[in-house]
JSON list of C-alpha atoms in Angstrom, two decimals:
[
{"chain": "A", "resi": 849, "resn": "MET", "atom": "CA", "xyz": [121.21, 103.46, 98.06]},
{"chain": "A", "resi": 850, "resn": "MET", "atom": "CA", "xyz": [124.18, 103.68, 95.68]},
{"chain": "A", "resi": 851, "resn": "GLU", "atom": "CA", "xyz": [125.22, 100.13, 96.62]},
{"chain": "A", "resi": 852, "resn": "ILE", "atom": "CA", "xyz": [121.80, 98.83, 95.58]},
{"chain": "A", "resi": 853, "resn": "ALA", "atom": "CA", "xyz": [121.89, 100.83, 92.34]},
{"chain": "A", "resi": 854, "resn": "THR", "atom": "CA", "xyz": [125.31, 99.41, 91.48]},
{"chain": "A", "resi": 855, "resn": "ALA", "atom": "CA", "xyz": [124.48, 95.81, 92.41]},
{"chain": "A", "resi": 856, "resn": "GLU", "atom": "CA", "xyz": [121.11, 95.81, 90.65]},
{"chain": "A", "resi": 857, "resn": "LYS", "atom": "CA", "xyz": [122.08, 98.00, 87.71]},
{"chain": "A", "resi": 858, "resn": "GLY", "atom": "CA", "xyz": [119.55, 96.75, 85.16]},
{"chain": "A", "resi": 859, "resn": "ARG", "atom": "CA", "xyz": [116.70, 96.37, 87.65]},
{"chain": "A", "resi": 860, "resn": "TYR", "atom": "CA", "xyz": [117.11, 99.40, 89.92]},
{"chain": "A", "resi": 861, "resn": "ALA", "atom": "CA", "xyz": [113.91, 101.50, 89.87]},
{"chain": "A", "resi": 862, "resn": "PRO", "atom": "CA", "xyz": [113.82, 104.19, 92.56]},
{"chain": "A", "resi": 863, "resn": "VAL", "atom": "CA", "xyz": [110.81, 105.88, 94.11]},
{"chain": "A", "resi": 864, "resn": "SER", "atom": "CA", "xyz": [112.42, 108.81, 95.88]},
{"chain": "A", "resi": 865, "resn": "GLY", "atom": "CA", "xyz": [111.69, 112.38, 96.81]},
{"chain": "A", "resi": 866, "resn": "ASP", "atom": "CA", "xyz": [115.14, 113.17, 95.42]},
{"chain": "A", "resi": 867, "resn": "ILE", "atom": "CA", "xyz": [114.32, 111.85, 91.94]},
{"chain": "A", "resi": 868, "resn": "PRO", "atom": "CA", "xyz": [111.53, 113.94, 90.44]},
{"chain": "A", "resi": 869, "resn": "LEU", "atom": "CA", "xyz": [109.25, 113.27, 87.53]},
{"chain": "A", "resi": 870, "resn": "LEU", "atom": "CA", "xyz": [110.00, 115.22, 84.37]},
{"chain": "A", "resi": 871, "resn": "SER", "atom": "CA", "xyz": [108.16, 118.48, 85.01]},
{"chain": "A", "resi": 872, "resn": "ASN", "atom": "CA", "xyz": [107.49, 119.30, 81.36]},
{"chain": "A", "resi": 873, "resn": "LEU", "atom": "CA", "xyz": [105.76, 115.95, 80.74]},
{"chain": "A", "resi": 874, "resn": "SER", "atom": "CA", "xyz": [102.29, 114.81, 81.76]},
{"chain": "A", "resi": 875, "resn": "VAL", "atom": "CA", "xyz": [101.74, 111.93, 84.16]},
{"chain": "A", "resi": 876, "resn": "PHE", "atom": "CA", "xyz": [100.94, 109.72, 81.17]},
{"chain": "A", "resi": 877, "resn": "ARG", "atom": "CA", "xyz": [104.17, 110.62, 79.34]},
{"chain": "A", "resi": 878, "resn": "ASN", "atom": "CA", "xyz": [106.32, 110.23, 82.48]},
{"chain": "A", "resi": 879, "resn": "ILE", "atom": "CA", "xyz": [105.12, 106.64, 82.80]},
{"chain": "A", "resi": 880, "resn": "ALA", "atom": "CA", "xyz": [105.07, 105.77, 79.09]},
{"chain": "A", "resi": 881, "resn": "LEU", "atom": "CA", "xyz": [108.57, 107.08, 78.48]},
{"chain": "A", "resi": 882, "resn": "ILE", "atom": "CA", "xyz": [110.21, 104.30, 80.50]},
{"chain": "A", "resi": 883, "resn": "ARG", "atom": "CA", "xyz": [109.02, 101.42, 78.32]},
{"chain": "A", "resi": 884, "resn": "GLN", "atom": "CA", "xyz": [109.37, 103.43, 75.13]},
{"chain": "A", "resi": 885, "resn": "TYR", "atom": "CA", "xyz": [113.02, 103.97, 75.95]},
{"chain": "A", "resi": 886, "resn": "HIS", "atom": "CA", "xyz": [114.01, 100.62, 77.47]},
{"chain": "A", "resi": 887, "resn": "GLU", "atom": "CA", "xyz": [111.89, 98.35, 75.29]},
{"chain": "A", "resi": 888, "resn": "ARG", "atom": "CA", "xyz": [111.64, 100.56, 72.21]},
{"chain": "A", "resi": 889, "resn": "LEU", "atom": "CA", "xyz": [107.85, 100.27, 72.24]},
{"chain": "A", "resi": 890, "resn": "GLY", "atom": "CA", "xyz": [105.77, 101.92, 69.57]},
{"chain": "A", "resi": 891, "resn": "ALA", "atom": "CA", "xyz": [103.21, 104.60, 70.41]},
{"chain": "A", "resi": 892, "resn": "GLU", "atom": "CA", "xyz": [100.15, 102.32, 70.28]},
{"chain": "A", "resi": 893, "resn": "GLU", "atom": "CA", "xyz": [101.56, 99.59, 72.52]},
{"chain": "A", "resi": 894, "resn": "SER", "atom": "CA", "xyz": [102.97, 102.16, 74.91]},
{"chain": "A", "resi": 895, "resn": "ARG", "atom": "CA", "xyz": [99.60, 103.93, 75.10]},
{"chain": "A", "resi": 896, "resn": "ARG", "atom": "CA", "xyz": [97.80, 100.65, 75.83]},
{"chain": "A", "resi": 897, "resn": "LEU", "atom": "CA", "xyz": [100.19, 99.56, 78.59]},
{"chain": "A", "resi": 898, "resn": "THR", "atom": "CA", "xyz": [100.30, 102.99, 80.22]},
{"chain": "A", "resi": 899, "resn": "THR", "atom": "CA", "xyz": [96.51, 103.26, 80.17]},
{"chain": "A", "resi": 900, "resn": "GLU", "atom": "CA", "xyz": [96.24, 99.82, 81.79]},
{"chain": "A", "resi": 901, "resn": "ALA", "atom": "CA", "xyz": [98.68, 100.86, 84.54]},
{"chain": "A", "resi": 902, "resn": "LEU", "atom": "CA", "xyz": [96.79, 104.10, 85.24]},
{"chain": "A", "resi": 903, "resn": "GLU", "atom": "CA", "xyz": [93.47, 102.22, 85.31]},
{"chain": "A", "resi": 904, "resn": "ARG", "atom": "CA", "xyz": [94.86, 99.69, 87.78]},
{"chain": "A", "resi": 905, "resn": "PHE", "atom": "CA", "xyz": [95.67, 102.53, 90.20]},
{"chain": "A", "resi": 906, "resn": "GLY", "atom": "CA", "xyz": [92.53, 104.56, 89.40]},
{"chain": "A", "resi": 907, "resn": "LEU", "atom": "CA", "xyz": [94.64, 107.45, 88.10]},
{"chain": "A", "resi": 908, "resn": "CYS", "atom": "CA", "xyz": [93.20, 108.01, 84.62]},
{"chain": "A", "resi": 909, "resn": "GLY", "atom": "CA", "xyz": [91.73, 111.31, 85.82]},
{"chain": "A", "resi": 910, "resn": "ILE", "atom": "CA", "xyz": [95.21, 112.78, 86.36]},
{"chain": "A", "resi": 911, "resn": "ALA", "atom": "CA", "xyz": [96.86, 111.39, 83.22]},
{"chain": "A", "resi": 912, "resn": "GLU", "atom": "CA", "xyz": [97.24, 114.80, 81.56]},
{"chain": "A", "resi": 913, "resn": "LYS", "atom": "CA", "xyz": [98.33, 116.69, 84.68]},
{"chain": "A", "resi": 914, "resn": "ARG", "atom": "CA", "xyz": [101.91, 117.82, 85.20]},
{"chain": "A", "resi": 915, "resn": "PRO", "atom": "CA", "xyz": [103.84, 116.77, 88.32]},
{"chain": "A", "resi": 916, "resn": "PHE", "atom": "CA", "xyz": [103.51, 120.20, 89.99]},
{"chain": "A", "resi": 917, "resn": "ASP", "atom": "CA", "xyz": [99.69, 119.81, 89.92]},
{"chain": "A", "resi": 918, "resn": "LEU", "atom": "CA", "xyz": [99.68, 116.54, 91.89]},
{"chain": "A", "resi": 919, "resn": "SER", "atom": "CA", "xyz": [99.06, 115.81, 95.55]},
{"chain": "A", "resi": 920, "resn": "GLU", "atom": "CA", "xyz": [101.82, 114.02, 97.50]},
{"chain": "A", "resi": 921, "resn": "ARG", "atom": "CA", "xyz": [99.91, 110.74, 97.28]},
{"chain": "A", "resi": 922, "resn": "ASP", "atom": "CA", "xyz": [99.31, 111.00, 93.53]},
{"chain": "A", "resi": 923, "resn": "LEU", "atom": "CA", "xyz": [102.93, 112.00, 92.95]},
{"chain": "A", "resi": 924, "resn": "PHE", "atom": "CA", "xyz": [104.09, 108.96, 94.93]},
{"chain": "A", "resi": 925, "resn": "LEU", "atom": "CA", "xyz": [101.81, 106.63, 92.96]},
{"chain": "A", "resi": 926, "resn": "VAL", "atom": "CA", "xyz": [102.98, 108.01, 89.62]},
{"chain": "A", "resi": 927, "resn": "LYS", "atom": "CA", "xyz": [106.60, 107.49, 90.69]},
{"chain": "A", "resi": 928, "resn": "LEU", "atom": "CA", "xyz": [105.70, 103.95, 91.76]},
{"chain": "A", "resi": 929, "resn": "LEU", "atom": "CA", "xyz": [104.05, 103.23, 88.40]},
{"chain": "A", "resi": 930, "resn": "ARG", "atom": "CA", "xyz": [107.00, 104.75, 86.57]},
{"chain": "A", "resi": 931, "resn": "ALA", "atom": "CA", "xyz": [109.40, 102.50, 88.51]},
{"chain": "A", "resi": 932, "resn": "ALA", "atom": "CA", "xyz": [107.26, 99.43, 87.78]},
{"chain": "A", "resi": 933, "resn": "GLN", "atom": "CA", "xyz": [107.66, 99.92, 84.04]},
{"chain": "A", "resi": 934, "resn": "ARG", "atom": "CA", "xyz": [111.15, 98.39, 84.13]},
{"chain": "A", "resi": 935, "resn": "LYS", "atom": "CA", "xyz": [111.14, 94.67, 83.36]},
{"chain": "A", "resi": 936, "resn": "GLU", "atom": "CA", "xyz": [111.90, 92.69, 86.50]},
{"chain": "A", "resi": 937, "resn": "ALA", "atom": "CA", "xyz": [112.24, 95.94, 88.42]},
{"chain": "A", "resi": 938, "resn": "LEU", "atom": "CA", "xyz": [113.72, 96.15, 91.88]},
{"chain": "A", "resi": 939, "resn": "ILE", "atom": "CA", "xyz": [111.64, 99.03, 93.17]},
{"chain": "A", "resi": 940, "resn": "VAL", "atom": "CA", "xyz": [113.49, 100.89, 95.91]},
{"chain": "A", "resi": 941, "resn": "ILE", "atom": "CA", "xyz": [111.14, 103.11, 97.89]},
{"chain": "A", "resi": 942, "resn": "GLU", "atom": "CA", "xyz": [113.12, 105.63, 99.87]},
{"chain": "A", "resi": 943, "resn": "ARG", "atom": "CA", "xyz": [111.57, 107.15, 103.01]},
{"chain": "A", "resi": 944, "resn": "PRO", "atom": "CA", "xyz": [107.90, 106.86, 102.04]},
{"chain": "A", "resi": 945, "resn": "PHE", "atom": "CA", "xyz": [106.72, 108.73, 105.15]},
{"chain": "A", "resi": 946, "resn": "VAL", "atom": "CA", "xyz": [108.83, 111.73, 104.11]},
{"chain": "A", "resi": 947, "resn": "GLN", "atom": "CA", "xyz": [107.41, 111.63, 100.57]},
{"chain": "A", "resi": 948, "resn": "ILE", "atom": "CA", "xyz": [103.82, 111.48, 101.89]},
{"chain": "A", "resi": 949, "resn": "ALA", "atom": "CA", "xyz": [103.83, 113.62, 105.03]},
{"chain": "A", "resi": 950, "resn": "GLY", "atom": "CA", "xyz": [100.29, 112.76, 106.23]},
{"chain": "A", "resi": 951, "resn": "LEU", "atom": "CA", "xyz": [100.63, 109.00, 105.85]},
{"chain": "A", "resi": 952, "resn": "ARG", "atom": "CA", "xyz": [100.28, 107.21, 109.18]},
{"chain": "A", "resi": 953, "resn": "SER", "atom": "CA", "xyz": [100.87, 103.57, 108.27]},
{"chain": "A", "resi": 954, "resn": "PHE", "atom": "CA", "xyz": [102.31, 101.37, 105.54]},
{"chain": "A", "resi": 955, "resn": "GLU", "atom": "CA", "xyz": [98.91, 99.85, 104.68]},
{"chain": "A", "resi": 956, "resn": "TRP", "atom": "CA", "xyz": [98.14, 102.33, 101.87]},
{"chain": "A", "resi": 957, "resn": "ILE", "atom": "CA", "xyz": [101.53, 101.68, 100.23]},
{"chain": "A", "resi": 958, "resn": "ARG", "atom": "CA", "xyz": [101.17, 97.91, 100.69]},
{"chain": "A", "resi": 959, "resn": "LYS", "atom": "CA", "xyz": [97.80, 98.02, 98.91]},
{"chain": "A", "resi": 960, "resn": "HIS", "atom": "CA", "xyz": [99.34, 99.75, 95.91]},
{"chain": "A", "resi": 961, "resn": "LEU", "atom": "CA", "xyz": [102.36, 97.44, 95.81]},
{"chain": "A", "resi": 962, "resn": "GLU", "atom": "CA", "xyz": [99.91, 94.53, 95.64]},
{"chain": "A", "resi": 963, "resn": "LEU", "atom": "CA", "xyz": [98.11, 96.26, 92.75]},
{"chain": "A", "resi": 964, "resn": "LEU", "atom": "CA", "xyz": [101.32, 96.19, 90.71]},
{"chain": "A", "resi": 965, "resn": "ASP", "atom": "CA", "xyz": [101.31, 92.40, 90.44]},
{"chain": "A", "resi": 966, "resn": "PHE", "atom": "CA", "xyz": [103.68, 92.50, 87.45]},
{"chain": "A", "resi": 967, "resn": "PRO", "atom": "CA", "xyz": [105.91, 89.43, 86.98]},
{"chain": "A", "resi": 968, "resn": "GLY", "atom": "CA", "xyz": [109.45, 89.73, 88.28]},
{"chain": "A", "resi": 969, "resn": "ILE", "atom": "CA", "xyz": [108.96, 92.90, 90.32]},
{"chain": "A", "resi": 970, "resn": "ASP", "atom": "CA", "xyz": [110.51, 93.11, 93.78]},
{"chain": "A", "resi": 971, "resn": "ALA", "atom": "CA", "xyz": [110.45, 95.99, 96.25]},
{"chain": "A", "resi": 972, "resn": "ILE", "atom": "CA", "xyz": [112.71, 97.26, 99.01]},
{"chain": "A", "resi": 973, "resn": "ILE", "atom": "CA", "xyz": [111.74, 100.00, 101.44]},
{"chain": "A", "resi": 974, "resn": "LEU", "atom": "CA", "xyz": [114.49, 102.20, 102.89]},
{"chain": "A", "resi": 975, "resn": "ASP", "atom": "CA", "xyz": [113.34, 104.21, 105.88]},
{"chain": "A", "resi": 976, "resn": "TYR", "atom": "CA", "xyz": [114.38, 105.56, 109.24]},
{"chain": "A", "resi": 977, "resn": "GLU", "atom": "CA", "xyz": [114.47, 103.03, 112.07]},
{"chain": "A", "resi": 978, "resn": "TRP", "atom": "CA", "xyz": [112.05, 105.11, 114.16]},
{"chain": "A", "resi": 979, "resn": "ASN", "atom": "CA", "xyz": [109.33, 104.57, 111.54]},
{"chain": "A", "resi": 980, "resn": "GLY", "atom": "CA", "xyz": [109.42, 100.81, 112.13]},
{"chain": "A", "resi": 981, "resn": "GLU", "atom": "CA", "xyz": [106.13, 100.70, 114.04]},
{"chain": "A", "resi": 982, "resn": "ARG", "atom": "CA", "xyz": [104.32, 102.28, 111.08]},
{"chain": "A", "resi": 983, "resn": "TYR", "atom": "CA", "xyz": [105.00, 99.14, 109.07]},
{"chain": "A", "resi": 984, "resn": "GLY", "atom": "CA", "xyz": [103.08, 96.87, 111.45]},
{"chain": "A", "resi": 985, "resn": "SER", "atom": "CA", "xyz": [103.94, 93.22, 110.85]},
{"chain": "A", "resi": 986, "resn": "ASP", "atom": "CA", "xyz": [106.04, 94.23, 107.80]},
{"chain": "A", "resi": 987, "resn": "GLY", "atom": "CA", "xyz": [108.48, 96.25, 109.96]},
{"chain": "A", "resi": 988, "resn": "ALA", "atom": "CA", "xyz": [111.42, 94.48, 111.48]}
]
């Protein structure tokens, strides 16, 4: 993973169990903070973009929750949305079936990656070889 981070320095956007959300911030603030920092967005524009992202994933109901109050699936989606806030992000999802223990196939993740639909975003999945069959036609 370090090789990818080094090679894609400005685009690298991890979704990993080893990289937590900021526990003292709400879901909304964890997502909004990325664009506020990298693009120096004002509060109003940041609020609008973050609200749009949460609506796209149907997560407005958890916007004020803290990370420790989230299910594994919601935590994963918030990390995915946070990663997608980088312009032309290379989202690197590390071991998704470890992050979401009850997940049986890649279909649920694929659906949410398709919901991102932001220009310039790419994604890489890093996983154990033995999980290959869970990816269906995407696994190779």
